[in-house]
Short mmCIF file of C-alpha atoms and ligand atoms in Angstrom, two decimals:
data_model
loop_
_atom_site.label_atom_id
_atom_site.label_comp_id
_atom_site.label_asym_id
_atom_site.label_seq_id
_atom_site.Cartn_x
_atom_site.Cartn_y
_atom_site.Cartn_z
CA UNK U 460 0.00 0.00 0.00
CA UNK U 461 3.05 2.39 -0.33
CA UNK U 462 2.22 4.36 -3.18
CA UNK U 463 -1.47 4.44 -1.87
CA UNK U 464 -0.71 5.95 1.29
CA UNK U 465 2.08 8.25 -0.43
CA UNK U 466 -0.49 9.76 -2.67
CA UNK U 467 -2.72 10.93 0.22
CA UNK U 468 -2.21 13.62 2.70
CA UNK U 469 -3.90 11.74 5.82
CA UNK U 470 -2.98 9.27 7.71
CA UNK U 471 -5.07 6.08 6.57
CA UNK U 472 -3.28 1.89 7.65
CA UNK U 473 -5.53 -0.34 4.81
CA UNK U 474 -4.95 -3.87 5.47
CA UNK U 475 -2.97 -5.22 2.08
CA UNK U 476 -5.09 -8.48 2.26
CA UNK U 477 -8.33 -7.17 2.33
CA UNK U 478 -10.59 -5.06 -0.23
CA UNK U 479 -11.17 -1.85 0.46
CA UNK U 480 -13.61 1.33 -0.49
CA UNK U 481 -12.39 4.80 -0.47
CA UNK U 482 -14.16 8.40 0.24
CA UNK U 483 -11.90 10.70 -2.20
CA UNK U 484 -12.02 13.96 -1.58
CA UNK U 485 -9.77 17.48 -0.69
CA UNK U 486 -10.44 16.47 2.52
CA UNK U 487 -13.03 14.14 3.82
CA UNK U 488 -10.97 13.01 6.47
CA UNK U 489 -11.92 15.86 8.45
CA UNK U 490 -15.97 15.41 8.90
CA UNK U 491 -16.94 12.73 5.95
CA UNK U 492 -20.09 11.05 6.94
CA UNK U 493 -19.41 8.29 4.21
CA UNK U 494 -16.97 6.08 5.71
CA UNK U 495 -19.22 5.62 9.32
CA UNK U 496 -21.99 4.72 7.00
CA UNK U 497 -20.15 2.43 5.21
CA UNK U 498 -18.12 0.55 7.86
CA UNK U 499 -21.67 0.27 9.38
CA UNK U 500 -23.46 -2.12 6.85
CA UNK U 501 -19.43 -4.09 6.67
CA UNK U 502 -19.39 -4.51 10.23
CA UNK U 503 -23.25 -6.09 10.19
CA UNK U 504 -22.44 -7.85 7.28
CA UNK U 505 -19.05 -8.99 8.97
CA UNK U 506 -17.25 -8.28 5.69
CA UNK U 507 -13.74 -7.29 5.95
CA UNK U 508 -13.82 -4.45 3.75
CA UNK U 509 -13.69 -1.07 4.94
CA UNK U 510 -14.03 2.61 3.75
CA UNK U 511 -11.55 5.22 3.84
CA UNK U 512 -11.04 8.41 3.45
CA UNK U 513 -8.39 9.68 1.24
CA UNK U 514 -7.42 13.37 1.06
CA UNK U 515 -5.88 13.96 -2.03
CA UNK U 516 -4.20 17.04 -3.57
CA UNK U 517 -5.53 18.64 -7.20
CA UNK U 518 -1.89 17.15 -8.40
CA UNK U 519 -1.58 13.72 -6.97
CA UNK U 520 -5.63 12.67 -8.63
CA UNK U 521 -4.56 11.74 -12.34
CA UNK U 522 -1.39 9.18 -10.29
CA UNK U 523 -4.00 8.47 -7.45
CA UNK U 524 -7.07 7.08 -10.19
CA UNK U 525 -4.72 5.35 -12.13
CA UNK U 526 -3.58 3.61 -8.97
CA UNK U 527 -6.49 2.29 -8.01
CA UNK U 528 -7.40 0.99 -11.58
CA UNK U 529 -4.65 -1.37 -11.23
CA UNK U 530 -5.37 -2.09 -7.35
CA UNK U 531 -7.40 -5.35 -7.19
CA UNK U 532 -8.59 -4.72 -3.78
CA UNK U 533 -10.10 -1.85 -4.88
CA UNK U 534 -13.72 -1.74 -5.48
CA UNK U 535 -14.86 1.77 -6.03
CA UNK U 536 -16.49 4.58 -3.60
CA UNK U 537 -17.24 7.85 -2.95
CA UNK U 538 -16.02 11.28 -4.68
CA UNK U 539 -16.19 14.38 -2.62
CA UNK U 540 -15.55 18.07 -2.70
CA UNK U 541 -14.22 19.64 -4.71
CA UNK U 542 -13.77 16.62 -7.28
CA UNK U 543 -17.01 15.54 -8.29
CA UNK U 544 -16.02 17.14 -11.69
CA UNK U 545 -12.37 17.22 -12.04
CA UNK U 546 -11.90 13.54 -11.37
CA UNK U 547 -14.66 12.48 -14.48
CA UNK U 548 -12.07 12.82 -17.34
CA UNK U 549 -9.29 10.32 -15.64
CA UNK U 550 -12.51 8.03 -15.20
CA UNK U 551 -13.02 5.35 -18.34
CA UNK U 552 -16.84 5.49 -18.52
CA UNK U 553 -19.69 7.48 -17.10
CA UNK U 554 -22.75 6.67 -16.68
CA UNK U 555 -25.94 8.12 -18.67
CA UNK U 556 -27.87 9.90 -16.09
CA UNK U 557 -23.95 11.29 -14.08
CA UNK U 558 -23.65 12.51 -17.84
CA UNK U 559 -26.67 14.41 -17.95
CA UNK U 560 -26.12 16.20 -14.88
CA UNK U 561 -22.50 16.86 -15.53
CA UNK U 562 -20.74 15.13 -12.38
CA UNK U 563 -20.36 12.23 -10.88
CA UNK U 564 -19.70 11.15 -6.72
CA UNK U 565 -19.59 7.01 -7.11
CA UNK U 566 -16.91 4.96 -8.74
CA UNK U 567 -17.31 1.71 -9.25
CA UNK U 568 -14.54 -1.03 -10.05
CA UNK U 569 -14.70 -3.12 -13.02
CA UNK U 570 -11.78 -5.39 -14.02
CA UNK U 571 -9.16 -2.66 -14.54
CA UNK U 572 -11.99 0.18 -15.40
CA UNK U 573 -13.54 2.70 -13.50
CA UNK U 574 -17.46 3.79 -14.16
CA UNK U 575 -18.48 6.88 -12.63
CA UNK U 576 -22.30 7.34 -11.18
CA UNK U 577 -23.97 10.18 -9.89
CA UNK U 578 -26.35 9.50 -6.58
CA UNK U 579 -26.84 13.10 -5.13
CA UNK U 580 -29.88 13.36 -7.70
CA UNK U 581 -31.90 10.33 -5.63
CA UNK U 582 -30.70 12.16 -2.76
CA UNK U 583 -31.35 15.49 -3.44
CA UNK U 584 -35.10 14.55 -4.41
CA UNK U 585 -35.86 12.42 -1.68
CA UNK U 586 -36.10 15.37 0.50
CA UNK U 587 -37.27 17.63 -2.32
CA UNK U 588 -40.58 15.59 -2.15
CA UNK U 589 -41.32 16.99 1.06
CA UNK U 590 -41.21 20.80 -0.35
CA UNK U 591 -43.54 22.55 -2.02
CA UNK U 592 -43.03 25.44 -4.18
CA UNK U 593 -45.07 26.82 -7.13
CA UNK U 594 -43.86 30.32 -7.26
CA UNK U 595 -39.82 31.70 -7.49
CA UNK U 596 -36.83 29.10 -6.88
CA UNK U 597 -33.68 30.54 -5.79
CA UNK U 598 -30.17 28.24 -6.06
CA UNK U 599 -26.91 29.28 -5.06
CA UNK U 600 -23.96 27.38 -6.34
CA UNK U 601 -22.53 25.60 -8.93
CA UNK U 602 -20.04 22.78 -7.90
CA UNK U 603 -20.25 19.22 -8.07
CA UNK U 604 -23.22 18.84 -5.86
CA UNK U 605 -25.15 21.69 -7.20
CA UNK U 606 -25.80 20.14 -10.85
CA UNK U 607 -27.61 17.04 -9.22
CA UNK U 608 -29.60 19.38 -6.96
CA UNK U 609 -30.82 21.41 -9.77
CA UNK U 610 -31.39 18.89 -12.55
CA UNK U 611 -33.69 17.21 -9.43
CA UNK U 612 -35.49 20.22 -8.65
CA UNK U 613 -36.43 20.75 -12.07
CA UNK U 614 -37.50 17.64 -12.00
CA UNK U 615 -39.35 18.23 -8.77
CA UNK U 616 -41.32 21.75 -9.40
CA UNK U 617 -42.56 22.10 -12.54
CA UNK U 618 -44.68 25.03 -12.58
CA UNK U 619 -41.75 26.90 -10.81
CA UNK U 620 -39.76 29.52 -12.07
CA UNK U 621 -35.95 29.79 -11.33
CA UNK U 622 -33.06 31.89 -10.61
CA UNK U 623 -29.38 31.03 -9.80
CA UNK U 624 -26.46 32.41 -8.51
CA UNK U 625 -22.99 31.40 -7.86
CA UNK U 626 -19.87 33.23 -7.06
CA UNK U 627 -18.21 32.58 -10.37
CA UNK U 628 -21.47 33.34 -12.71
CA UNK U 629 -19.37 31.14 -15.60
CA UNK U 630 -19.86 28.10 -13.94
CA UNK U 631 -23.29 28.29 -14.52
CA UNK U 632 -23.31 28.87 -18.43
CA UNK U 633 -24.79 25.20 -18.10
CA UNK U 634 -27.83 25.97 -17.19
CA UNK U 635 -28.20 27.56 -20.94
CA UNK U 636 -28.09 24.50 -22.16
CA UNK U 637 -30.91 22.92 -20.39
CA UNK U 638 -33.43 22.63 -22.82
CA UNK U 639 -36.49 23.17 -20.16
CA UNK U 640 -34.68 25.76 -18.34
CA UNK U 641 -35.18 28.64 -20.79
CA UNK U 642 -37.42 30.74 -18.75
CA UNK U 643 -34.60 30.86 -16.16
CA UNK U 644 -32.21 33.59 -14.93
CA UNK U 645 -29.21 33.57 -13.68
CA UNK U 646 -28.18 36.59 -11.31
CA UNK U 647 -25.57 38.82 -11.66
CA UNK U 648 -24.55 39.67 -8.14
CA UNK U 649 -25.49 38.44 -4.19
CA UNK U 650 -27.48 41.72 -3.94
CA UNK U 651 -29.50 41.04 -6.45
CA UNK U 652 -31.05 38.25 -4.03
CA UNK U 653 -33.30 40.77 -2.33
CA UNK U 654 -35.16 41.67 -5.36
CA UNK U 655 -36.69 38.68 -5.88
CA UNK U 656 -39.93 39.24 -3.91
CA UNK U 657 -41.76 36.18 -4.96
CA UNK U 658 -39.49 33.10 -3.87
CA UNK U 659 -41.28 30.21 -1.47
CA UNK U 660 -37.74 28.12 -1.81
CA UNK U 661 -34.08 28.69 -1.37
CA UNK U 662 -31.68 26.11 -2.02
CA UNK U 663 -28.00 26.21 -0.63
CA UNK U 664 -25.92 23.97 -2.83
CA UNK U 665 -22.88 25.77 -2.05
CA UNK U 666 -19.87 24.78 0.95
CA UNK U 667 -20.64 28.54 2.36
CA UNK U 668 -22.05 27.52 6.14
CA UNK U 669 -20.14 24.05 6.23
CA UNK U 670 -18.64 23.49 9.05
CA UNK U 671 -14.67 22.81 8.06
CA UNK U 672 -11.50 24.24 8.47
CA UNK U 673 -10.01 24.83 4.91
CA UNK U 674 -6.47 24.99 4.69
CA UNK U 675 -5.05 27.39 1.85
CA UNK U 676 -1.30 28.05 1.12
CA UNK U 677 -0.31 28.78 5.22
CA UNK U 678 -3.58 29.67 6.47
CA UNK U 679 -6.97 28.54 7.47
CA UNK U 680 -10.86 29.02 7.26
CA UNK U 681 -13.94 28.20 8.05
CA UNK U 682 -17.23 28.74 6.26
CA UNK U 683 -19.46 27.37 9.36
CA UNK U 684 -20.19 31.57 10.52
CA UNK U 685 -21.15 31.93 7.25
CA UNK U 686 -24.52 31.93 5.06
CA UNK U 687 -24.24 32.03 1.43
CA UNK U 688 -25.78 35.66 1.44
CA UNK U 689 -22.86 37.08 2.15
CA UNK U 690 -19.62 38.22 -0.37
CA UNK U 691 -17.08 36.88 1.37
CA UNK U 692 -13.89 38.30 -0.28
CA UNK U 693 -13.18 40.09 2.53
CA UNK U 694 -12.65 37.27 4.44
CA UNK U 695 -9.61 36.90 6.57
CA UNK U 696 -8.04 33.67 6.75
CA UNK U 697 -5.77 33.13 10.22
CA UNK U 698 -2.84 30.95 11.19
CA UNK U 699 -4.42 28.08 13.13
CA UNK U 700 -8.29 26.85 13.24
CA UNK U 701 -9.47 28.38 16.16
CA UNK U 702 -12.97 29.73 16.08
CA UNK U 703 -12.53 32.70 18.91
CA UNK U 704 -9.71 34.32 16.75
CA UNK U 705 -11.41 33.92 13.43
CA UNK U 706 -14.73 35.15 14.69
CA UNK U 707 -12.58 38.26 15.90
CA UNK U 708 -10.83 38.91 12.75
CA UNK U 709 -14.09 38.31 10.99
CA UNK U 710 -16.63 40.36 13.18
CA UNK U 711 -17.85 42.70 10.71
CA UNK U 712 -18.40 40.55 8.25
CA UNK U 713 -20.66 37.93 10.67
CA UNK U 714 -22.40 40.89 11.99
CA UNK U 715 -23.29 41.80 8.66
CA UNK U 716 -24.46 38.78 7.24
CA UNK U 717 -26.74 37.99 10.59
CA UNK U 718 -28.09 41.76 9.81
CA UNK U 719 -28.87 40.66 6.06
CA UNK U 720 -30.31 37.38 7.03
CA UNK U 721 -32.56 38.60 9.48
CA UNK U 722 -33.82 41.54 6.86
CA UNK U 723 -34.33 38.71 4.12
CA UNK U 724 -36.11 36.74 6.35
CA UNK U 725 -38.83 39.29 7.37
CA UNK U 726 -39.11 40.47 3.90
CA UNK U 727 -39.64 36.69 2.66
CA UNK U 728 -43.14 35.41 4.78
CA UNK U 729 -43.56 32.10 3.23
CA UNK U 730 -40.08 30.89 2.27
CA UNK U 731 -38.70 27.09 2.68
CA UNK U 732 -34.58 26.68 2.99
CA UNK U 733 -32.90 23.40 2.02
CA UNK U 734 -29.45 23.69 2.89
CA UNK U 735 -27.73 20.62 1.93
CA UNK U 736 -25.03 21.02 4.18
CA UNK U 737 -25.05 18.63 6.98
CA UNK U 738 -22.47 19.27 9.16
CA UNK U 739 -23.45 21.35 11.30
CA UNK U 740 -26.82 19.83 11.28
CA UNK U 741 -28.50 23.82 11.64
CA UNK U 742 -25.91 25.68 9.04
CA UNK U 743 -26.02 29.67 9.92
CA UNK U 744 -28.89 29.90 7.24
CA UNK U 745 -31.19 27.50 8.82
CA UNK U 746 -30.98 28.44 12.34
CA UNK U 747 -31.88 32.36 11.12
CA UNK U 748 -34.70 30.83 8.90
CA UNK U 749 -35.93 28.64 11.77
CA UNK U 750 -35.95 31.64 14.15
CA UNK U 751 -38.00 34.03 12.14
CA UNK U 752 -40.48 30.55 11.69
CA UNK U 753 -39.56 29.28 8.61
CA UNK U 754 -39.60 25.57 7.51
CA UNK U 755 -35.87 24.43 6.91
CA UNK U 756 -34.09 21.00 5.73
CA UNK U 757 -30.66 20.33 5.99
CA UNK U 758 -28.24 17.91 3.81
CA UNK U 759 -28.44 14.91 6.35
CA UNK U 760 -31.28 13.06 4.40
CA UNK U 761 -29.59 13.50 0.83
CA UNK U 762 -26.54 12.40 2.11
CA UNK U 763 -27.66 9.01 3.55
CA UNK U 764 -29.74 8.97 0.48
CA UNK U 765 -26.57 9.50 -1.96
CA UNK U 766 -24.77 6.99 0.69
CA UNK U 767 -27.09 3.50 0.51
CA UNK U 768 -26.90 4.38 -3.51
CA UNK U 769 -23.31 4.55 -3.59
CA UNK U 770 -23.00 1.26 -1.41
CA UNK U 771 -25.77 -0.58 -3.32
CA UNK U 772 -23.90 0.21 -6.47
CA UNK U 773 -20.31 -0.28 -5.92
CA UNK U 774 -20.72 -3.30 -3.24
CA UNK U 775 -23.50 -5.19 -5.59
CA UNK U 776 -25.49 -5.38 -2.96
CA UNK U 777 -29.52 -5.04 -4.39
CA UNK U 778 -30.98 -4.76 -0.92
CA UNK U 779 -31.08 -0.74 -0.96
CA UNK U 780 -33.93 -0.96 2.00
CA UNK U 781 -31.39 -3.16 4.13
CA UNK U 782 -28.74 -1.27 3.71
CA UNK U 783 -31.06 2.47 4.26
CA UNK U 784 -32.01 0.48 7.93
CA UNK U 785 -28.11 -0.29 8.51
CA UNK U 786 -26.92 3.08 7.88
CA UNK U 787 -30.45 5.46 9.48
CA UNK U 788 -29.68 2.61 12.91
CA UNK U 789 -27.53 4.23 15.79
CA UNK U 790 -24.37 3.45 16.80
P1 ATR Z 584 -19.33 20.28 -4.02
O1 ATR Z 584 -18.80 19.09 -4.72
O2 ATR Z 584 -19.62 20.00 -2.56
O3 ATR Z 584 -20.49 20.92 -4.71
P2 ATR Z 584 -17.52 22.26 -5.09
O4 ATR Z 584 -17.62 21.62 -6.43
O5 ATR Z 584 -16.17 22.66 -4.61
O6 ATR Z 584 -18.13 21.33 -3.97
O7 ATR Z 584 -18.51 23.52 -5.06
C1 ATR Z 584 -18.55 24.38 -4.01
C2 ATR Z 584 -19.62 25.45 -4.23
O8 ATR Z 584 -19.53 26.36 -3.13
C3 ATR Z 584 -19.42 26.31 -5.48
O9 ATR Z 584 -20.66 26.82 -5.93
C4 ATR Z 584 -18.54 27.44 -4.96
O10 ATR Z 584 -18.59 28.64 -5.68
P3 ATR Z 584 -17.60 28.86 -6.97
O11 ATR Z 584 -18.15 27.97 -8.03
O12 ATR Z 584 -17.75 30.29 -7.28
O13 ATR Z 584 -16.23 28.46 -6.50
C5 ATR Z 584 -19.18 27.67 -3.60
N1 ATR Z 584 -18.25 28.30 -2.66
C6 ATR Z 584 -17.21 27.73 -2.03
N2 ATR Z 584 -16.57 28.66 -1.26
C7 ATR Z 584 -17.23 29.82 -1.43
C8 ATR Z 584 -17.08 31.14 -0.91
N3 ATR Z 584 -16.08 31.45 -0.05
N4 ATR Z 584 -17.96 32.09 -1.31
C9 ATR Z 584 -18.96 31.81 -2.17
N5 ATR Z 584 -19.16 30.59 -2.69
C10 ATR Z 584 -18.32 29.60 -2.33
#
């Protein structure tokens, strides 16, 4: 396992003789629900096999997939932030429906290939059934998890009309080519937000509220005081994760977004949040939604959701209810 483990930047012991699933990822390690899920339905099942996560830098994932191609112990797993799109073109097929929606966050193992699936979409819907909307759909964000989100939605609420918005507005020059998303429009800037006086449903697709300490070139961050209504260029990054000194360096900013969250929320009577972050289980946008009354969802359900997919598909297990009970059961 020595050019497994030298290809990823945490600290994982895989027994040789055993096979083994992976969580891939910039840094699942640090909060992943995957692997508990996982190891959950192995341990029942007493199978050997265990999941892992595997932090992997941008340049080590072209070396790191072809690894695992060759690695007979292999069998697949779980793609995470911020590679659900990168990783597609080392993969050697995708599936039709990841293809539609433009990223993928399953790999499966066969012979020396690796197929790529999408499962967010199941996820993402299962708790989308328990919205309703018929007027205005906001969505912020346009990574990996996003497409899924919005491809289900659209699926989900028909009559609806929507409007996105993501830092980078390129990354959402895909939504152009959605045949049935025509009538859409995609916002300019953040501000723009509080115009839109007839949304029942805001979705949060985006890492902004996610409780995580990013590391950049010597510093660190963390989007957990954060809702995605804020800009947060301004942000100051510090040394070493400690919340008390980050909330200090970042007071203004916090204050400001609290201020803008409460004003959006008492302009907005009838409005529904799905966050689908799930750690923490109340993001900042939830718990200000859920004290001015609103209904809110977080990511917890679309996750386990995405999860007994993901296992179902790359363990060849066909006993999805089984494996739901497993993974929902404490402990
Ligand atoms: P995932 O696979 O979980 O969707 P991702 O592909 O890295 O992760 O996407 C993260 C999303 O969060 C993107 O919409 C990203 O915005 P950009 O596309 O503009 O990068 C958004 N995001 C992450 N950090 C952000 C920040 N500090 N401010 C605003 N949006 C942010």
């Amino acid at each position: 396992m020595k050019n497994l483990t030298n290809l990823i930047n945490n600290k994982v012991s895989i027994n040789e003789k055993n096979f083994y699933t992976l969580i891939i990822g910039l840094n699942p390690s640090q909060g992943a629900r995957s692997p508990r899920l996982w190891n959950k339905v192995y341990k029942k099942k007493k199978s050997n096999c265990r999941m892992y996560p595997a932090d992997v830098s941008l340049k080590n994932l072209r070396n790191f997939v072809n690894f695992l191609k060759k690695d007979e112990k292999f069998l697949g797993g779980s793609v995470t932030a911020p590679y659900k799109i990168e990783i597609m073109k080392y993969l050697d097929e995708i599936d039709f429906n990841a293809k539609k929606i433009g990223s993928i966050n399953t790999i499966v193992k066969k012979g020396n290939k690796i197929k790529g699936y999408n499962t967010d979409y199941f996820g993402a819907f299962e708790t989308l059934k328990k919205i309703r909307s018929n007027k205005d759909i906001l969505v912020i964000g346009a990574g990996g998890a996003s497409k899924a989100v919005i491809i289900a939605s659209v699926d989900k609420f028909k009559k609806s009309n929507f409007f996105f918005l993501n830092r980078k507005k390129k990354k959402l020059n895909f939504i152009k080519k959605i045949n049935f998303l025509k009538k859409s429009k995609i916002l300019n800037k953040l501000n723009d937000i509080h115009s839109l006086k007839n949304i029942d449903l805001v979705i949060n697709t985006t890492s902004v509220g996610f409780d995580t300490w990013v590391k950049t070139k010597k510093k660190v961050y963390n989007l957990k005081f954060f809702s995605p209504f804020i800009n947060l260029i301004k942000m100051v990054s510090i040394k070493t994760s400690s919340d008390r000194i980050f909330k200090k360096k970042n007071l203004k900013l916090i204050k400001k977004d609290s201020k803008n969250l409460k004003n959006f929320f008492v302009n907005h009577k009838k409005i529904t949040i799905f966050d689908i972050i799930y750690k923490p289980n109340k993001t900042k946008l939830l718990r200000f939604a859920e004290k001015s009354g609103k209904v809110g969802h977080n990511g917890l359900e679309m996750n386990l959701i995405q999860a007994v997919k993901g296992f179902v598909l790359v363990n060849k297990n066909n006993n999805f209810y089984k494996v739901k009970k497993i993974m929902e059961s404490h402990g």
